[in-house]
Amino acid sequence: MKLRKVTAASAAVLALAVGATACGGGKKDDNGSSGGGHKIAIGIKYDQPGIGQKTPQGYAGFDVDVATYVAKKLGYSADQIEWKESKSADRETMLQRGDVDFIAASYSITPERQQKVDFAGPYLLAHQDVLLRADDNSIKSPSDLNNKKLCSVTGSTSAQNVHDKLAPKAQLQEYPTYSACLTGLQNKAIDALTTDDAILAGYASQSQFKGKFKLGGFKMTNENYGIGVKKGSDLKAKINKALQDMVADGSWQKAVAKNLAPAGYKNEPAPKIGDIKS
C-alpha cells in the first residue's frame, strides 16, 4: 500500500513536469533553432529608415518585411515575433549566445563573419556609397575622401574598406549608430557618411532631411545582405526556402518598392541563394 502511494505521487510529479515543459514554449535548442514555441526572436536595426526602424507605430523597413515573411513561413504570425535591436557590433555575439533565432539587419556576408555565424541568402545586393551634404561639391569621387572626416558605425566594415582601398588618408570616425553619424554630417562635424546605398537612400528620403543630403553615386563595393543564424542551425535551409518563395510570389519586389523606391533607389535583381558577389 505504501509502495502504491509513492508510485502514484511520483507519477503526479512526472505529469506536472511534462505539462510545464509543454506549456513553456519558445525554448531554443543548441543550434539556435526554435523548439516550436509561441515566440520567435528576430534581430533587426532600430535606426535605419527604409531598412529597419522602430517607430511609434511599430517596426518598419525592408528587413522587417523580409523577416516577417520568413517568420510566417516558419509558422509564426506577426504578433508572435519578438523584435530585438541588433547593433552592428553585437550581431555575432547575439547569435552565438542564442539571444535571437535569426538576424535580418543589413547584415553583409563576409568571410570573417562566416567564421562565426551562418548565413541564409543573400536576399539583397547593395553597394557601398557615401551620403554628403547637398551643398558640398568637394567630393566627386572616392579619392576625394582623402583628408576628409568619414563616418561609419562601430562594427561596420564600410569606412575601413574606403580607407584601405580607395582613400588611405581618409580620417575615420566611428559612431555608435547611423543616426549619430547623420547628426554629425548635418552639424559639419564629419564630411561624409558611408554605408550601403540602400541605407543611405532611406535616410535621404526622410521628410525632415529632403534637400539637405545627397548620394555620391559611388558603387564602391558589393554588399550581399544575408540572414544570420547560429553556426550549424537548421534554420538556414528553412530560411533559404522562405526567401526563394518570397521572390517567386512577388512579395520581395513589393517590399523593395514599398521601402526603398520612394528615394529613387534602383535595386539590383533579387540575388540567387548562395550567389555572393565579390
PDB file of C-alpha atoms in Angstrom:
ATOM      1  CA  MET A   1       0.000   0.000   0.000  1.00  0.00           C
ATOM      2  CA  LYS A   2       2.781   2.361   0.898  1.00  0.00           C
ATOM      3  CA  LEU A   3       4.582   1.492  -2.347  1.00  0.00           C
ATOM      4  CA  ARG A   4       1.493   2.283  -4.395  1.00  0.00           C
ATOM      5  CA  LYS A   5       1.199   5.705  -2.748  1.00  0.00           C
ATOM      6  CA  VAL A   6       4.818   6.566  -3.579  1.00  0.00           C
ATOM      7  CA  THR A   7       4.333   5.423  -7.181  1.00  0.00           C
ATOM      8  CA  ALA A   8       1.208   7.480  -7.582  1.00  0.00           C
ATOM      9  CA  ALA A   9       2.908  10.550  -6.163  1.00  0.00           C
ATOM     10  CA  SER A  10       5.846  10.091  -8.484  1.00  0.00           C
ATOM     11  CA  ALA A  11       3.525   9.786 -11.451  1.00  0.00           C
ATOM     12  CA  ALA A  12       1.806  13.010 -10.467  1.00  0.00           C
ATOM     13  CA  VAL A  13       5.126  14.855 -10.241  1.00  0.00           C
ATOM     14  CA  LEU A  14       6.138  13.488 -13.638  1.00  0.00           C
ATOM     15  CA  ALA A  15       2.851  14.598 -15.176  1.00  0.00           C
ATOM     16  CA  LEU A  16       3.301  18.102 -13.791  1.00  0.00           C
ATOM     17  CA  ALA A  17       6.833  18.266 -15.164  1.00  0.00           C
ATOM     18  CA  VAL A  18       5.718  17.171 -18.625  1.00  0.00           C
ATOM     19  CA  GLY A  19       2.873  19.679 -18.545  1.00  0.00           C
ATOM     20  CA  ALA A  20       5.176  22.507 -17.555  1.00  0.00           C
ATOM     21  CA  THR A  21       7.557  21.636 -20.379  1.00  0.00           C
ATOM     22  CA  ALA A  22       4.741  21.544 -22.904  1.00  0.00           C
ATOM     23  CA  CYS A  23       3.498  24.969 -21.820  1.00  0.00           C
ATOM     24  CA  GLY A  24       6.955  26.586 -21.744  1.00  0.00           C
ATOM     25  CA  GLY A  25       7.342  27.124 -25.486  1.00  0.00           C
ATOM     26  CA  GLY A  26       9.923  29.113 -27.396  1.00  0.00           C
ATOM     27  CA  LYS A  27      12.968  27.394 -25.942  1.00  0.00           C
ATOM     28  CA  LYS A  28      15.857  27.154 -28.372  1.00  0.00           C
ATOM     29  CA  ASP A  29      17.975  24.075 -28.913  1.00  0.00           C
ATOM     30  CA  ASP A  30      21.779  24.069 -29.048  1.00  0.00           C
ATOM     31  CA  ASN A  31      21.703  25.028 -32.723  1.00  0.00           C
ATOM     32  CA  GLY A  32      19.679  28.156 -32.066  1.00  0.00           C
ATOM     33  CA  SER A  33      16.539  26.669 -33.605  1.00  0.00           C
ATOM     34  CA  SER A  34      13.130  27.281 -32.130  1.00  0.00           C
ATOM     35  CA  GLY A  35      11.583  24.299 -30.427  1.00  0.00           C
ATOM     36  CA  GLY A  36       8.114  25.065 -31.767  1.00  0.00           C
ATOM     37  CA  GLY A  37       7.285  27.615 -29.085  1.00  0.00           C
ATOM     38  CA  HIS A  38       4.971  30.590 -29.092  1.00  0.00           C
ATOM     39  CA  LYS A  39       7.536  33.286 -29.933  1.00  0.00           C
ATOM     40  CA  ILE A  40      10.433  33.794 -32.303  1.00  0.00           C
ATOM     41  CA  ALA A  41      13.168  36.334 -31.530  1.00  0.00           C
ATOM     42  CA  ILE A  42      14.443  38.285 -34.530  1.00  0.00           C
ATOM     43  CA  GLY A  43      17.232  40.845 -34.588  1.00  0.00           C
ATOM     44  CA  ILE A  44      16.819  43.995 -36.677  1.00  0.00           C
ATOM     45  CA  LYS A  45      18.186  47.502 -36.784  1.00  0.00           C
ATOM     46  CA  TYR A  46      16.152  50.138 -34.963  1.00  0.00           C
ATOM     47  CA  ASP A  47      17.629  53.253 -36.600  1.00  0.00           C
ATOM     48  CA  GLN A  48      17.749  52.601 -40.356  1.00  0.00           C
ATOM     49  CA  PRO A  49      14.816  54.214 -42.174  1.00  0.00           C
ATOM     50  CA  GLY A  50      13.675  52.099 -45.102  1.00  0.00           C
ATOM     51  CA  ILE A  51      15.616  49.084 -43.796  1.00  0.00           C
ATOM     52  CA  GLY A  52      14.838  48.558 -40.121  1.00  0.00           C
ATOM     53  CA  GLN A  53      13.387  51.208 -37.859  1.00  0.00           C
ATOM     54  CA  LYS A  54      11.498  51.330 -34.585  1.00  0.00           C
ATOM     55  CA  THR A  55       8.717  53.899 -34.835  1.00  0.00           C
ATOM     56  CA  PRO A  56       5.842  54.953 -32.581  1.00  0.00           C
ATOM     57  CA  GLN A  57       3.600  52.867 -34.821  1.00  0.00           C
ATOM     58  CA  GLY A  58       5.776  49.755 -34.630  1.00  0.00           C
ATOM     59  CA  TYR A  59       8.598  48.382 -36.769  1.00  0.00           C
ATOM     60  CA  ALA A  60       9.101  49.219 -40.432  1.00  0.00           C
ATOM     61  CA  GLY A  61      11.527  48.704 -43.301  1.00  0.00           C
ATOM     62  CA  PHE A  62      12.635  46.246 -45.944  1.00  0.00           C
ATOM     63  CA  ASP A  63      14.420  43.955 -43.471  1.00  0.00           C
ATOM     64  CA  VAL A  64      11.348  43.974 -41.237  1.00  0.00           C
ATOM     65  CA  ASP A  65       9.149  42.911 -44.150  1.00  0.00           C
ATOM     66  CA  VAL A  66      11.606  40.176 -45.155  1.00  0.00           C
ATOM     67  CA  ALA A  67      11.881  38.912 -41.576  1.00  0.00           C
ATOM     68  CA  THR A  68       8.109  38.944 -41.098  1.00  0.00           C
ATOM     69  CA  TYR A  69       7.627  36.943 -44.307  1.00  0.00           C
ATOM     70  CA  VAL A  70      10.284  34.411 -43.265  1.00  0.00           C
ATOM     71  CA  ALA A  71       8.784  34.074 -39.791  1.00  0.00           C
ATOM     72  CA  LYS A  72       5.368  33.368 -41.312  1.00  0.00           C
ATOM     73  CA  LYS A  73       6.876  30.619 -43.457  1.00  0.00           C
ATOM     74  CA  LEU A  74       8.429  29.186 -40.287  1.00  0.00           C
ATOM     75  CA  GLY A  75       4.990  29.082 -38.667  1.00  0.00           C
ATOM     76  CA  TYR A  76       4.925  32.332 -36.698  1.00  0.00           C
ATOM     77  CA  SER A  77       2.415  35.132 -37.124  1.00  0.00           C
ATOM     78  CA  ALA A  78       3.436  38.796 -36.849  1.00  0.00           C
ATOM     79  CA  ASP A  79       2.237  39.030 -33.242  1.00  0.00           C
ATOM     80  CA  GLN A  80       4.466  36.086 -32.285  1.00  0.00           C
ATOM     81  CA  ILE A  81       7.636  37.943 -33.280  1.00  0.00           C
ATOM     82  CA  GLU A  82       9.813  39.409 -30.547  1.00  0.00           C
ATOM     83  CA  TRP A  83      11.906  42.131 -32.192  1.00  0.00           C
ATOM     84  CA  LYS A  84      15.343  42.819 -30.719  1.00  0.00           C
ATOM     85  CA  GLU A  85      17.741  45.601 -31.601  1.00  0.00           C
ATOM     86  CA  SER A  86      20.880  44.239 -33.258  1.00  0.00           C
ATOM     87  CA  LYS A  87      23.611  46.842 -33.500  1.00  0.00           C
ATOM     88  CA  SER A  88      26.410  46.096 -35.957  1.00  0.00           C
ATOM     89  CA  ALA A  89      28.978  45.338 -33.275  1.00  0.00           C
ATOM     90  CA  ASP A  90      26.642  42.961 -31.390  1.00  0.00           C
ATOM     91  CA  ARG A  91      25.259  40.722 -34.121  1.00  0.00           C
ATOM     92  CA  GLU A  92      27.635  37.754 -33.929  1.00  0.00           C
ATOM     93  CA  THR A  93      27.523  37.730 -30.140  1.00  0.00           C
ATOM     94  CA  MET A  94      23.707  37.798 -30.099  1.00  0.00           C
ATOM     95  CA  LEU A  95      23.566  34.785 -32.399  1.00  0.00           C
ATOM     96  CA  GLN A  96      26.254  32.863 -30.546  1.00  0.00           C
ATOM     97  CA  ARG A  97      24.531  33.427 -27.186  1.00  0.00           C
ATOM     98  CA  GLY A  98      21.127  32.460 -28.579  1.00  0.00           C
ATOM     99  CA  ASP A  99      19.607  35.872 -27.830  1.00  0.00           C
ATOM    100  CA  VAL A 100      17.822  35.721 -31.195  1.00  0.00           C
ATOM    101  CA  ASP A 101      16.763  32.997 -33.618  1.00  0.00           C
ATOM    102  CA  PHE A 102      17.944  34.935 -36.637  1.00  0.00           C
ATOM    103  CA  ILE A 103      19.093  38.409 -37.621  1.00  0.00           C
ATOM    104  CA  ALA A 104      17.973  40.461 -40.632  1.00  0.00           C
ATOM    105  CA  ALA A 105      19.775  43.748 -40.097  1.00  0.00           C
ATOM    106  CA  SER A 106      21.550  44.959 -43.264  1.00  0.00           C
ATOM    107  CA  TYR A 107      23.963  42.136 -42.441  1.00  0.00           C
ATOM    108  CA  SER A 108      26.565  41.843 -45.199  1.00  0.00           C
ATOM    109  CA  ILE A 109      28.003  38.363 -45.724  1.00  0.00           C
ATOM    110  CA  THR A 110      31.797  38.401 -45.309  1.00  0.00           C
ATOM    111  CA  PRO A 111      34.355  35.605 -44.890  1.00  0.00           C
ATOM    112  CA  GLU A 112      35.232  36.886 -41.426  1.00  0.00           C
ATOM    113  CA  ARG A 113      31.628  36.775 -40.256  1.00  0.00           C
ATOM    114  CA  GLN A 114      31.112  33.343 -41.809  1.00  0.00           C
ATOM    115  CA  GLN A 115      33.751  32.013 -39.429  1.00  0.00           C
ATOM    116  CA  LYS A 116      31.452  32.895 -36.524  1.00  0.00           C
ATOM    117  CA  VAL A 117      27.889  32.513 -37.828  1.00  0.00           C
ATOM    118  CA  ASP A 118      25.996  31.004 -40.754  1.00  0.00           C
ATOM    119  CA  PHE A 119      24.065  32.990 -43.356  1.00  0.00           C
ATOM    120  CA  ALA A 120      20.933  32.298 -45.352  1.00  0.00           C
ATOM    121  CA  GLY A 121      20.604  34.224 -48.601  1.00  0.00           C
ATOM    122  CA  PRO A 122      21.729  36.619 -49.876  1.00  0.00           C
ATOM    123  CA  TYR A 123      18.403  38.406 -50.255  1.00  0.00           C
ATOM    124  CA  LEU A 124      19.625  41.854 -51.438  1.00  0.00           C
ATOM    125  CA  LEU A 125      22.652  43.094 -53.351  1.00  0.00           C
ATOM    126  CA  ALA A 126      23.513  46.620 -52.244  1.00  0.00           C
ATOM    127  CA  HIS A 127      26.569  48.755 -52.968  1.00  0.00           C
ATOM    128  CA  GLN A 128      28.636  50.925 -50.684  1.00  0.00           C
ATOM    129  CA  ASP A 129      28.180  54.656 -51.262  1.00  0.00           C
ATOM    130  CA  VAL A 130      28.521  57.927 -49.371  1.00  0.00           C
ATOM    131  CA  LEU A 131      25.999  60.451 -48.133  1.00  0.00           C
ATOM    132  CA  LEU A 132      27.070  64.086 -48.418  1.00  0.00           C
ATOM    133  CA  ARG A 133      25.666  67.483 -47.568  1.00  0.00           C
ATOM    134  CA  ALA A 134      23.710  68.783 -50.538  1.00  0.00           C
ATOM    135  CA  ASP A 135      25.844  71.933 -50.778  1.00  0.00           C
ATOM    136  CA  ASP A 136      29.185  70.106 -50.628  1.00  0.00           C
ATOM    137  CA  ASN A 137      30.686  69.816 -54.101  1.00  0.00           C
ATOM    138  CA  SER A 138      34.191  68.929 -52.944  1.00  0.00           C
ATOM    139  CA  ILE A 139      33.652  65.160 -53.036  1.00  0.00           C
ATOM    140  CA  LYS A 140      33.048  63.907 -56.562  1.00  0.00           C
ATOM    141  CA  SER A 141      34.880  60.577 -56.436  1.00  0.00           C
ATOM    142  CA  PRO A 142      36.087  58.167 -53.724  1.00  0.00           C
ATOM    143  CA  SER A 143      39.619  59.619 -53.893  1.00  0.00           C
ATOM    144  CA  ASP A 144      38.210  62.991 -52.814  1.00  0.00           C
ATOM    145  CA  LEU A 145      37.566  61.443 -49.400  1.00  0.00           C
ATOM    146  CA  ASN A 146      41.278  61.739 -48.616  1.00  0.00           C
ATOM    147  CA  ASN A 147      41.770  64.140 -45.688  1.00  0.00           C
ATOM    148  CA  LYS A 148      38.005  64.174 -45.110  1.00  0.00           C
ATOM    149  CA  LYS A 149      36.283  63.005 -41.939  1.00  0.00           C
ATOM    150  CA  LEU A 150      34.480  59.824 -42.880  1.00  0.00           C
ATOM    151  CA  CYS A 151      31.893  58.328 -40.524  1.00  0.00           C
ATOM    152  CA  SER A 152      30.538  54.836 -40.116  1.00  0.00           C
ATOM    153  CA  VAL A 153      29.239  52.813 -37.171  1.00  0.00           C
ATOM    154  CA  THR A 154      31.230  50.713 -34.737  1.00  0.00           C
ATOM    155  CA  GLY A 155      31.495  47.155 -36.041  1.00  0.00           C
ATOM    156  CA  SER A 156      30.785  48.067 -39.663  1.00  0.00           C
ATOM    157  CA  THR A 157      33.346  47.358 -42.398  1.00  0.00           C
ATOM    158  CA  SER A 158      32.343  50.283 -44.626  1.00  0.00           C
ATOM    159  CA  ALA A 159      34.696  53.077 -43.571  1.00  0.00           C
ATOM    160  CA  GLN A 160      37.656  50.716 -43.250  1.00  0.00           C
ATOM    161  CA  ASN A 161      37.040  49.487 -46.809  1.00  0.00           C
ATOM    162  CA  VAL A 162      37.267  53.043 -48.141  1.00  0.00           C
ATOM    163  CA  HIS A 163      40.395  53.743 -46.118  1.00  0.00           C
ATOM    164  CA  ASP A 164      42.155  50.535 -47.164  1.00  0.00           C
ATOM    165  CA  LYS A 165      41.272  50.521 -50.858  1.00  0.00           C
ATOM    166  CA  LEU A 166      40.244  53.961 -52.090  1.00  0.00           C
ATOM    167  CA  ALA A 167      41.192  56.840 -49.806  1.00  0.00           C
ATOM    168  CA  PRO A 168      44.103  55.939 -47.488  1.00  0.00           C
ATOM    169  CA  LYS A 169      44.192  59.424 -45.978  1.00  0.00           C
ATOM    170  CA  ALA A 170      40.522  59.468 -45.018  1.00  0.00           C
ATOM    171  CA  GLN A 171      40.043  60.268 -41.339  1.00  0.00           C
ATOM    172  CA  LEU A 172      37.852  57.517 -39.952  1.00  0.00           C
ATOM    173  CA  GLN A 173      35.235  58.404 -37.350  1.00  0.00           C
ATOM    174  CA  GLU A 174      33.273  55.659 -35.572  1.00  0.00           C
ATOM    175  CA  TYR A 175      29.887  56.497 -34.071  1.00  0.00           C
ATOM    176  CA  PRO A 176      27.556  54.070 -32.267  1.00  0.00           C
ATOM    177  CA  THR A 177      24.662  54.446 -34.751  1.00  0.00           C
ATOM    178  CA  TYR A 178      23.971  55.771 -38.240  1.00  0.00           C
ATOM    179  CA  SER A 179      21.667  58.360 -36.704  1.00  0.00           C
ATOM    180  CA  ALA A 180      24.624  59.721 -34.749  1.00  0.00           C
ATOM    181  CA  CYS A 181      26.661  59.855 -37.970  1.00  0.00           C
ATOM    182  CA  LEU A 182      23.821  61.710 -39.673  1.00  0.00           C
ATOM    183  CA  THR A 183      23.749  64.320 -36.912  1.00  0.00           C
ATOM    184  CA  GLY A 184      27.499  64.748 -37.259  1.00  0.00           C
ATOM    185  CA  LEU A 185      27.144  65.215 -41.006  1.00  0.00           C
ATOM    186  CA  GLN A 186      24.400  67.768 -40.574  1.00  0.00           C
ATOM    187  CA  ASN A 187      26.459  69.684 -37.993  1.00  0.00           C
ATOM    188  CA  LYS A 188      29.603  69.512 -40.162  1.00  0.00           C
ATOM    189  CA  ALA A 189      31.477  67.500 -37.530  1.00  0.00           C
ATOM    190  CA  ILE A 190      32.067  64.978 -40.313  1.00  0.00           C
ATOM    191  CA  ASP A 191      32.229  65.326 -44.097  1.00  0.00           C
ATOM    192  CA  ALA A 192      30.669  62.092 -45.297  1.00  0.00           C
ATOM    193  CA  LEU A 193      28.733  59.114 -44.032  1.00  0.00           C
ATOM    194  CA  THR A 194      29.470  55.818 -45.704  1.00  0.00           C
ATOM    195  CA  THR A 195      27.497  52.617 -45.764  1.00  0.00           C
ATOM    196  CA  ASP A 196      25.258  50.810 -48.222  1.00  0.00           C
ATOM    197  CA  ASP A 197      23.294  52.779 -50.801  1.00  0.00           C
ATOM    198  CA  ALA A 198      20.003  51.239 -49.660  1.00  0.00           C
ATOM    199  CA  ILE A 199      20.544  52.507 -46.116  1.00  0.00           C
ATOM    200  CA  LEU A 200      21.676  55.940 -47.255  1.00  0.00           C
ATOM    201  CA  ALA A 201      18.691  56.278 -49.580  1.00  0.00           C
ATOM    202  CA  GLY A 202      16.401  55.621 -46.632  1.00  0.00           C
ATOM    203  CA  TYR A 203      17.934  58.444 -44.635  1.00  0.00           C
ATOM    204  CA  ALA A 204      17.998  60.908 -47.523  1.00  0.00           C
ATOM    205  CA  SER A 205      14.320  60.302 -48.296  1.00  0.00           C
ATOM    206  CA  GLN A 206      13.011  61.248 -44.836  1.00  0.00           C
ATOM    207  CA  SER A 207      10.800  64.318 -44.985  1.00  0.00           C
ATOM    208  CA  GLN A 208      12.849  66.278 -42.448  1.00  0.00           C
ATOM    209  CA  PHE A 209      16.034  65.748 -44.448  1.00  0.00           C
ATOM    210  CA  LYS A 210      14.826  66.218 -48.009  1.00  0.00           C
ATOM    211  CA  GLY A 211      17.085  68.613 -49.858  1.00  0.00           C
ATOM    212  CA  LYS A 212      19.778  68.519 -47.158  1.00  0.00           C
ATOM    213  CA  PHE A 213      21.750  65.480 -48.286  1.00  0.00           C
ATOM    214  CA  LYS A 214      22.690  63.689 -51.487  1.00  0.00           C
ATOM    215  CA  LEU A 215      24.123  60.340 -52.508  1.00  0.00           C
ATOM    216  CA  GLY A 216      27.592  60.372 -54.018  1.00  0.00           C
ATOM    217  CA  GLY A 217      26.630  57.729 -56.558  1.00  0.00           C
ATOM    218  CA  PHE A 218      29.795  55.640 -55.985  1.00  0.00           C
ATOM    219  CA  LYS A 219      29.378  51.861 -56.302  1.00  0.00           C
ATOM    220  CA  MET A 220      32.454  51.095 -54.246  1.00  0.00           C
ATOM    221  CA  THR A 221      31.673  47.537 -53.139  1.00  0.00           C
ATOM    222  CA  ASN A 222      29.123  44.783 -53.419  1.00  0.00           C
ATOM    223  CA  GLU A 223      27.212  44.181 -50.183  1.00  0.00           C
ATOM    224  CA  ASN A 224      25.410  40.838 -50.066  1.00  0.00           C
ATOM    225  CA  TYR A 225      22.736  41.025 -47.376  1.00  0.00           C
ATOM    226  CA  GLY A 226      22.182  37.723 -45.612  1.00  0.00           C
ATOM    227  CA  ILE A 227      20.113  36.488 -42.702  1.00  0.00           C
ATOM    228  CA  GLY A 228      22.394  35.456 -39.873  1.00  0.00           C
ATOM    229  CA  VAL A 229      21.781  32.320 -37.820  1.00  0.00           C
ATOM    230  CA  LYS A 230      23.765  30.488 -35.191  1.00  0.00           C
ATOM    231  CA  LYS A 231      26.536  28.299 -36.561  1.00  0.00           C
ATOM    232  CA  GLY A 232      25.107  24.905 -37.503  1.00  0.00           C
ATOM    233  CA  SER A 233      21.459  25.967 -37.152  1.00  0.00           C
ATOM    234  CA  ASP A 234      18.923  24.025 -39.195  1.00  0.00           C
ATOM    235  CA  LEU A 235      17.084  27.310 -39.720  1.00  0.00           C
ATOM    236  CA  LYS A 236      19.462  28.204 -42.566  1.00  0.00           C
ATOM    237  CA  ALA A 237      17.870  25.798 -45.062  1.00  0.00           C
ATOM    238  CA  LYS A 238      14.340  26.744 -43.977  1.00  0.00           C
ATOM    239  CA  ILE A 239      15.044  30.466 -44.322  1.00  0.00           C
ATOM    240  CA  ASN A 240      16.597  29.937 -47.761  1.00  0.00           C
ATOM    241  CA  LYS A 241      13.404  28.219 -48.902  1.00  0.00           C
ATOM    242  CA  ALA A 242      11.317  31.090 -47.494  1.00  0.00           C
ATOM    243  CA  LEU A 243      13.451  33.662 -49.340  1.00  0.00           C
ATOM    244  CA  GLN A 244      13.005  31.769 -52.612  1.00  0.00           C
ATOM    245  CA  ASP A 245       9.244  31.759 -52.051  1.00  0.00           C
ATOM    246  CA  MET A 246       9.268  35.481 -51.333  1.00  0.00           C
ATOM    247  CA  VAL A 247      10.911  36.222 -54.671  1.00  0.00           C
ATOM    248  CA  ALA A 248       8.725  33.761 -56.572  1.00  0.00           C
ATOM    249  CA  ASP A 249       5.387  35.120 -55.339  1.00  0.00           C
ATOM    250  CA  GLY A 250       6.323  38.777 -55.907  1.00  0.00           C
ATOM    251  CA  SER A 251       6.460  39.755 -52.234  1.00  0.00           C
ATOM    252  CA  TRP A 252      10.171  40.589 -52.416  1.00  0.00           C
ATOM    253  CA  GLN A 253       9.799  43.170 -55.172  1.00  0.00           C
ATOM    254  CA  LYS A 254       6.784  44.687 -53.433  1.00  0.00           C
ATOM    255  CA  ALA A 255       8.852  45.106 -50.258  1.00  0.00           C
ATOM    256  CA  VAL A 256      11.652  46.819 -52.203  1.00  0.00           C
ATOM    257  CA  ALA A 257       9.211  49.193 -53.896  1.00  0.00           C
ATOM    258  CA  LYS A 258       7.422  49.983 -50.658  1.00  0.00           C
ATOM    259  CA  ASN A 259      10.505  50.772 -48.598  1.00  0.00           C
ATOM    260  CA  LEU A 260      13.258  51.940 -50.957  1.00  0.00           C
ATOM    261  CA  ALA A 261      11.821  53.126 -54.273  1.00  0.00           C
ATOM    262  CA  PRO A 262      10.481  56.422 -52.838  1.00  0.00           C
ATOM    263  CA  ALA A 263      14.109  57.591 -52.526  1.00  0.00           C
ATOM    264  CA  GLY A 264      14.813  56.804 -56.180  1.00  0.00           C
ATOM    265  CA  TYR A 265      16.780  53.707 -55.231  1.00  0.00           C
ATOM    266  CA  LYS A 266      17.431  51.423 -58.203  1.00  0.00           C
ATOM    267  CA  ASN A 267      17.685  47.912 -56.857  1.00  0.00           C
ATOM    268  CA  GLU A 268      19.585  45.025 -58.367  1.00  0.00           C
ATOM    269  CA  PRO A 269      17.523  41.938 -59.287  1.00  0.00           C
ATOM    270  CA  ALA A 270      16.888  39.561 -56.401  1.00  0.00           C
ATOM    271  CA  PRO A 271      20.069  37.512 -55.921  1.00  0.00           C
ATOM    272  CA  LYS A 272      20.007  33.731 -56.121  1.00  0.00           C
ATOM    273  CA  ILE A 273      20.554  31.843 -52.886  1.00  0.00           C
ATOM    274  CA  GLY A 274      24.262  31.272 -52.357  1.00  0.00           C
ATOM    275  CA  ASP A 275      25.320  33.689 -55.127  1.00  0.00           C
ATOM    276  CA  ILE A 276      27.632  36.045 -53.280  1.00  0.00           C
ATOM    277  CA  LYS A 277      29.095  38.807 -55.428  1.00  0.00           C
ATOM    278  CA  SER A 278      32.645  39.756 -54.543  1.00  0.00           C
TER     279      SER A 278
END
